[in-house]
Structures are given as structure tokens and as C-alpha cells.
Amino acid sequence: MTDLSAPSFVRQDLVAERAAPAKTTGLIGFVRMRLLNSPGNILLTILGLLLAWYIVIPAIKFLLVDAIWTGKDRTACLADKAGHEVGACWPYIQAKLTQLIYGFYPEAQRWRVNLTYGLGAALLLPLLMPRLPAKALNSGLFFFAFPVVAFFLLHGGGIAGFGVSWTAGLLQLFEQSIGGAGDLLVNLSKSSAIGPLPWVLGKLLVLVGLLIHWLIFPLTWLRDQLQLSSVPVWGDFLLTAVIVSAVLFVLGGGLRSGGRALIGSLLTFAGIAAGIKLMGLDRGGFPIVDTRLWGGLLVTLVIAITGIVASMPIGIALALGRRSTIPLIRIFSIAFIEFWRGVPLITVLFFATYMLPLFVPGNFAVDGLLRALIGVAIFTGAYMAEVIRGGLAAVARGQAEAASALGLSWWKTTSLIVLPQALRYVIPGIVNSFISLFKDTSLVSIVALFDLLGSLRASFSDPNWSTPTTAFTGFAFAGMIYFVFCFGMSRYSLFVENRLNAHRRH
Amino acid sequence: MSIAPRKPPLQFALRLKRALGGKAGWNGLAAQIAFAAILAWIAYEIVANARMNLETQHIASGFGFLNYNAGFDVNQSLIAYNNSDTYWRVFFVGLLNTILVSVIGIVFATVIGFIVALCRLSPNLLLARIGGLYVEIVRNLPLLFQILFWYLAVLAALPAPRQSISIFNTFFLNNRGLVVPQPVTEPGLYPFIAALAVGTVLALGLRGYARRALFQRGQMIRIWPYVLGCLVGLPLVSMLVFGGPLKFELPQLKGFNFAGGARIIPEFVALTVALSTYTGAFIAEIVRAGVMSVHKGQMEAGSSLGLSRAATLRLIVVPQAMRVIVPPLTSQYLNLTKNSSLAVAIGYPDLVSVFAGTAVSQTGQAIEIIAMTMGVYLLLSLTTSALMSVYGWRINRSMAA
């Protein structure tokens, strides 16, 4: 066993080193794998590069390199003055900035707009962060208090009465309408062939009207007394606060458990009182700024926020109506939803602008912005109803069944068990319809309101700033605003969706 | 003696309750009566106010105005129209223009949508990113913004007719629109159409025959050469025998404008471009979601059965993706049709623009005209969605078979 020479089947020398495998990590490997891994892919990459080259480079050149940054009027943005090819004309945006943000809102009053923007942001941002507490209070403030405060801040004006007067006024209107219809029927019966029936119906309606008149008499009397007193608003306010708090106290369970409701109601009224005092609503409030002077981003945001706030209750009501077991309500909800979803928004706006004024009493002029708001609210409400219906369908049936097994009524089942879950499911859907609402606000420029796009279009016709690049500059600026809002919202919707689906991730 | 089951009791009271109040019973009946009363009250208020307001404005309600002379011109019309025609004619001119822009928009939007979706799905990262960027930018800007951008910025920045941008010396793009060759009918048109029709019918028949052979006897028949022969060969033969169906009259620059050719108005160009790029971005997302919804295992199962990649795609992946794609695609087509009403912003003479816009301001018959316009859109929407649901039903049926 001295011969230690290896048997012939054992290799004597080392195998030559193989070349390292193609790198698949790092930048180079990445480029190789995703961009250049086959001839076809190389071709596509070249195509993509060319495309990017012809889009990105001119865009940067236009927006930054060739752009004019300072100047007094259009001459600064002309090619022969600048000495080179002219890109974006930013001085034009600087000159038109206030118009694009406030419209023709009086300069001395613009702090009111700024304050409203600030208030809205301060209320909305915490609402959007899931981590922060007090969502109920926050959403209550944003959805109920903020619109009212914003109205008095932006529009101005004060109040002449409070709950008692308003209720009395509304009921009186109702009574007059019923009485009017009764009289009409009685008159009709004199000339028509089927005489007795309309006569009976008419007399019945008149009787009902009379009954209502006597029923609400204490209220109207109270109102008249309050109006005669020296402090009509505060007297009315106190009376309303006392009545509402008492009713809530009794409904909340009286001495046994009504304390909570009472305290909540008193705190709410204290808040309202503070608001009235701070804005001086009892003394006429701020000077009135007509909505025709509003414009730019202000109108866009007003329509978007009002649209979302008003469309939520409409949507919830319609969605519940569509799932209702009562045939008439279900049929009405389906017809209403399908009708408004089947027509384009622009015809809805035309409807609101041209037809709505015909439907209200002639002495009751409807403000142009308000008409558009009504149209937008109905339209968005119909879409919102479908979104919420999806959420209602997603709540497991057992939830409602368990609630009714516990003896909860339909209202309690819906408002305490089903709706909270359903609304949580559809937050992404609601945000998505808010995005499309935000984009759709631009349509009001067609019915002679000056939103961001309308103001932009109006600013194009200014001869002081007419240059070949004015239009492109304006669109670039407005586009950035729209994009920031919409893109931000869509990212937020994705974030919420991921959060809601957190349990499904692996 | 047979034991017949006893009939259930008739339960008249229960049936009555159901009929009157639905599942909710007497409560439902009360709610319905209250609801009907409120609706009746609102309707009464609306009618009474409208009658009063129309009286004070001296407007006679009714549809009689449709037979009056319109007295205004429309700058694009598919049917003969001049300003002494009636409002009826205006209505149809607007309707046809709306349909025209919707159909062309739908075709382009579908093409753009599928191309962008393919880009986004491509393994090439750069192309996928470009597709994603396109979708994000276009979807996050309002459509009206885009229409105005194309109309006021891009098309207005185009050169005058003399310096038109020429594409192969056939199409000319300038600030007065797009000049295209005008098709002129030749005597060979009718034989050509007949040949095309016969070819289509034959091709469809062949396809049906081949499918039946495949499903019933398991026999594969190669039919594509015959189909090609029917669809292309027959019309070619007709062209050889009877001459070409159409002759294209090329536009020629004469003086300051073009002679010959047809001019497509810039409003139409801007509207079509904006509508199809906007809707295309949405369609791209739908198509991408549809393709991604088909599980990877389906493709693998197809290839393990020995199908080629193309056959797997055609027979297994695409039908399943289509089932996901079709319903949202329908609603995008509907959206495009409804969005074509934004034409009013740039003055393209669609239904809303000439009928609900110009005609309302001339006659003041707001209620009738806007109701008619809304009715047309409702009808268009319902028809499209009905057609599409038939298609979806067929796809589902073939999936089940």
C-alpha cells in the first residue's frame, strides 16, 4: 500500500472557474432582467426611451428651462423680447393668482375665505387620519357645523330668528300650500263634470289646513311675541335650547338615563351660541358677498364639499330605500337612482339652472350657485346610493338578524349595527366618488359659474396677457392643482383600502 | 282511498296585507300612504308653481314649438339642414352628431385602452411605467379640462391652413380642423357591399360549422384560409370585375384654404381626442384588472394539456378575462356617451349644445326640451346597457357550455 498515486478515475487538476452567473440584483442586473432580456424587450425599451424623450424633455424645457419667471405684462413673454424660445409664462399666473383662487371676492374680505380654508383643513385632516381619536365629534363638526359656519363666513349676513321661528315659518308654508290646493280643487269642481269628488277632497284639504293652522297657532304666536321683543335671536335661541334639551332629556330616558343626552344637547347649544356670538349673527353678521363674485378654487371647493356633505344623507336614504321591503319606497328609490345615473351631469345642471326656478314660487329667486349645488347634490347622491348599497350588501345577514333577535327596532338595527359597518366598508368607494365629484365640479363653468376652470378660461381673454404660450401655462397650472387634489385622494383611498384589508394580507 | 294532501288555508288577510304593504305589512301600508301623500304634495307644488311662472313669463307649454322654424345654423350636420328647418330637424341633427362622436370615441377609446393595458402588463419595466404614468395623469384631470386643453391650447396653436401639418400629403392638420380625403361613391360600390355581406355570412356559417364539428365529433377543421377567402377574396373579385367602390378625392391647397377633401371641424377633433384618451385610461385599468384576475394556474393548465400558447390565450385566458372586463367596460362606454355632452363647452353641435342650449335660449321651452334631452340620454344608456348585458349573457353561456 505504498503506491499512493491516485486511481485514474480521480481528477488530478482543478476544474477551471466558471464565469459568474449573470447578475440579477443591483442596478445593472435589474436593467438586464427587466429591460434587455430579449431582442423584443430591447426593442420595447428603445421605444419607451424614445417616447419618454419626446414627452419629458419638451415638458421640462417648457415648464422650467425656457420659462419666463418675472415680468409686468405680455411683452415679457414674447420671443423677440426674451431673446429665445419662450416656454411657460409664469408672470401671467402670478398676475391672475388671486382671480384663480378667490374669483372677484372683495379684497378686504378675503381673510374670510382664508379662514374658511383653514377651518376646513383643520377639521378634515384629523378626520382622515385613522389613528386620531374622537371621530364622532370630528365628523359631526365637519359634516354639520362646518357647512353652516362656512356659509355665514363666506356669504355673510345674519339671522333674524332661531329654531322656533324657523319651525313656525315652515309649518305655516305647509299649511298655506295645503289650503291652496284645497281651494284649487273646490274651484275646479265648479267647472268639471265629476263635480262632487274634487269638491269633497278640496273641502277635506281645506279642513286639514285649518286644523294645522290651529295646531301651530301657539308656535306662531310665540314667534310673533319673540319678534316684538328687544332680543329676538337670543330669546328664540334660549327657548329652542330649552325645548330641544327637554325633549332629548325625556326621550333619553328621563331621570334614569337622560343625563347624557341633556349634557350633549346643552354643550351643542353652547357651541352654537359661541358661533353666533363670534360671528355676530344676531347683529347682521358679516357684510354679504354675492355669490356672483365668488370664483376660482373657492367655487370648486365649495361645490365639492357641499356635494359630498349633501350627497351622503341622500345616498344613505336612497340606498336604504332601495333595500326596503315596502314596494312604493323601493320602486321610487330605484327609479330615482337609475334616472339620475342615466343622464349626464351637464343635463342635470341645465335642469337645475333652467327648470328648477320654474318649480319654486315666482317670488323666491334661487341663487345661481345654489341651483348648481342642488343639481350636483342630487346627481352625486344617486351615485353615492349605489356605493352605499354595495356596503349594505357586504354586511353579513347575521348581523341584522342578531340585532333583531336582541329586540332592536328597524331604525336601531340600521343605525347602530348595519350602517356603521357598511359605511366603513365603502370608505374607498366614497373617496372615489368624491374624486369624480371633484373633477365634475369643473362642469359648472358651462352654466356660467366661474370655478377654477371657468376663471382660467376667463383669464385667457385678457388682452394684456395674450401670448402664444398663455393657454399652455394656464392649463399647466390648473392641471397641477387638479392633479394634486385628485391624486392625493386616490392615494388616500388606496391607503384606507389596504388598512381595511389588513387582515387578508399574508 | 287515496290520501290527498290537504290544501293550505287561503289566508286572505295575510295575502291582502302582503299585497298592500309588502313584507312590512300594515306598517308598510301606512308608510306607503304617507310617502304617496308627500310625493303628491311635492308634485302639486311643482306643477302649480310651474304653471304660475310660465303664465307670468308668457310661455305656452307643449310640444307645438317643435314644428316652428329654428332659424339658426349648425356647423356640422350628417343630414341636410338649413336654418329654415324645424326644431324637430335640429333635434335629429344634434342626436346624430352625439351618436357620431360617441361611436368614434368608443372605437378609439377601446383601442387606446387595450394598447395601454398591454403596455402596463408588459414585462418591460419602462413601458409599464410609461403606461402607468399615462393612466395616472389622464384619470386625475377633469375631462372638461382636457377637452378645453385640446381645443384652446393644442388645436389653437396649430398653424394656419397654408402651413398645415401634412401627413403623407393626404391628411392636413391646421387650426381650422383636420382635412381628410373625401370619399366619392363609384358604381362599384353596391357590388362591393353585396360581396362583403355574402362573404361575412359565409364566414360566419363556416365558423359555426367548424365549431359544431369540433364540439360534436371532436374534429378539428382548419377554416381560416376559407374565411380569409370569403372576407377578402370576394370583395377583391368584385373590385376587379366592377371597379373600386370608392374614390378618394385628395385635398389640395388652393389660395388660403383647401379645395376638395372633407374638413372635420376642430371641435370634433378636440372632443374625440379628449374623450377617447380619457376613457381609454379607464378602459386600460379595466382590461388590466381583467387579465390579472385570471389565475396563473389557468395558463399552466392549458399548456399542460398540450395547447399552444396562442390557443391557451384564445380559448382559456381571454374568455375568462372577458367575463370580468365586459360589465365595467359597458359602463365606460355609457360614460363616454354621456360625457360627449360636454361638447357644449366648446360648441360642437351635439344634442345638448344645439337643442338644450341654443333651442332653449331661443324658445324658452326649458321643461319640454330638457325633458326630451334627458329622455334621449336615458334611452341611449338603457339601450347600450341592454346590448352589453346580452353580450355578457352570451359569454356566460359559452363559459358554462
PDB file of C-alpha atoms in Angstrom, chain B residues 112-122 135 280 283-288 291:
ATOM      1  CA  ILE B 112     -56.147  53.094 -26.714  1.00  0.00           C
ATOM      2  CA  GLY B 113     -57.322  51.246 -23.640  1.00  0.00           C
ATOM      3  CA  PHE B 114     -56.124  47.859 -24.869  1.00  0.00           C
ATOM      4  CA  ILE B 115     -52.773  49.227 -26.055  1.00  0.00           C
ATOM      5  CA  VAL B 116     -52.120  50.983 -22.746  1.00  0.00           C
ATOM      6  CA  ALA B 117     -53.218  47.908 -20.815  1.00  0.00           C
ATOM      7  CA  LEU B 118     -50.759  45.787 -22.814  1.00  0.00           C
ATOM      8  CA  CYS B 119     -48.047  48.331 -22.050  1.00  0.00           C
ATOM      9  CA  ARG B 120     -48.859  48.187 -18.355  1.00  0.00           C
ATOM     10  CA  LEU B 121     -48.835  44.402 -18.383  1.00  0.00           C
ATOM     11  CA  SER B 122     -45.649  44.154 -20.396  1.00  0.00           C
ATOM     12  CA  VAL B 135     -53.220  56.386 -16.688  1.00  0.00           C
ATOM     13  CA  GLY B 280     -59.023  54.917 -22.770  1.00  0.00           C
ATOM     14  CA  ILE B 283     -60.531  51.072 -20.042  1.00  0.00           C
ATOM     15  CA  ALA B 284     -56.828  50.293 -19.669  1.00  0.00           C
ATOM     16  CA  GLU B 285     -57.302  49.783 -15.941  1.00  0.00           C
ATOM     17  CA  ILE B 286     -60.347  47.602 -16.530  1.00  0.00           C
ATOM     18  CA  VAL B 287     -58.541  45.426 -19.059  1.00  0.00           C
ATOM     19  CA  ARG B 288     -55.504  45.114 -16.815  1.00  0.00           C
ATOM     20  CA  VAL B 291     -56.322  39.948 -17.345  1.00  0.00           C
TER      21      VAL B 291
END
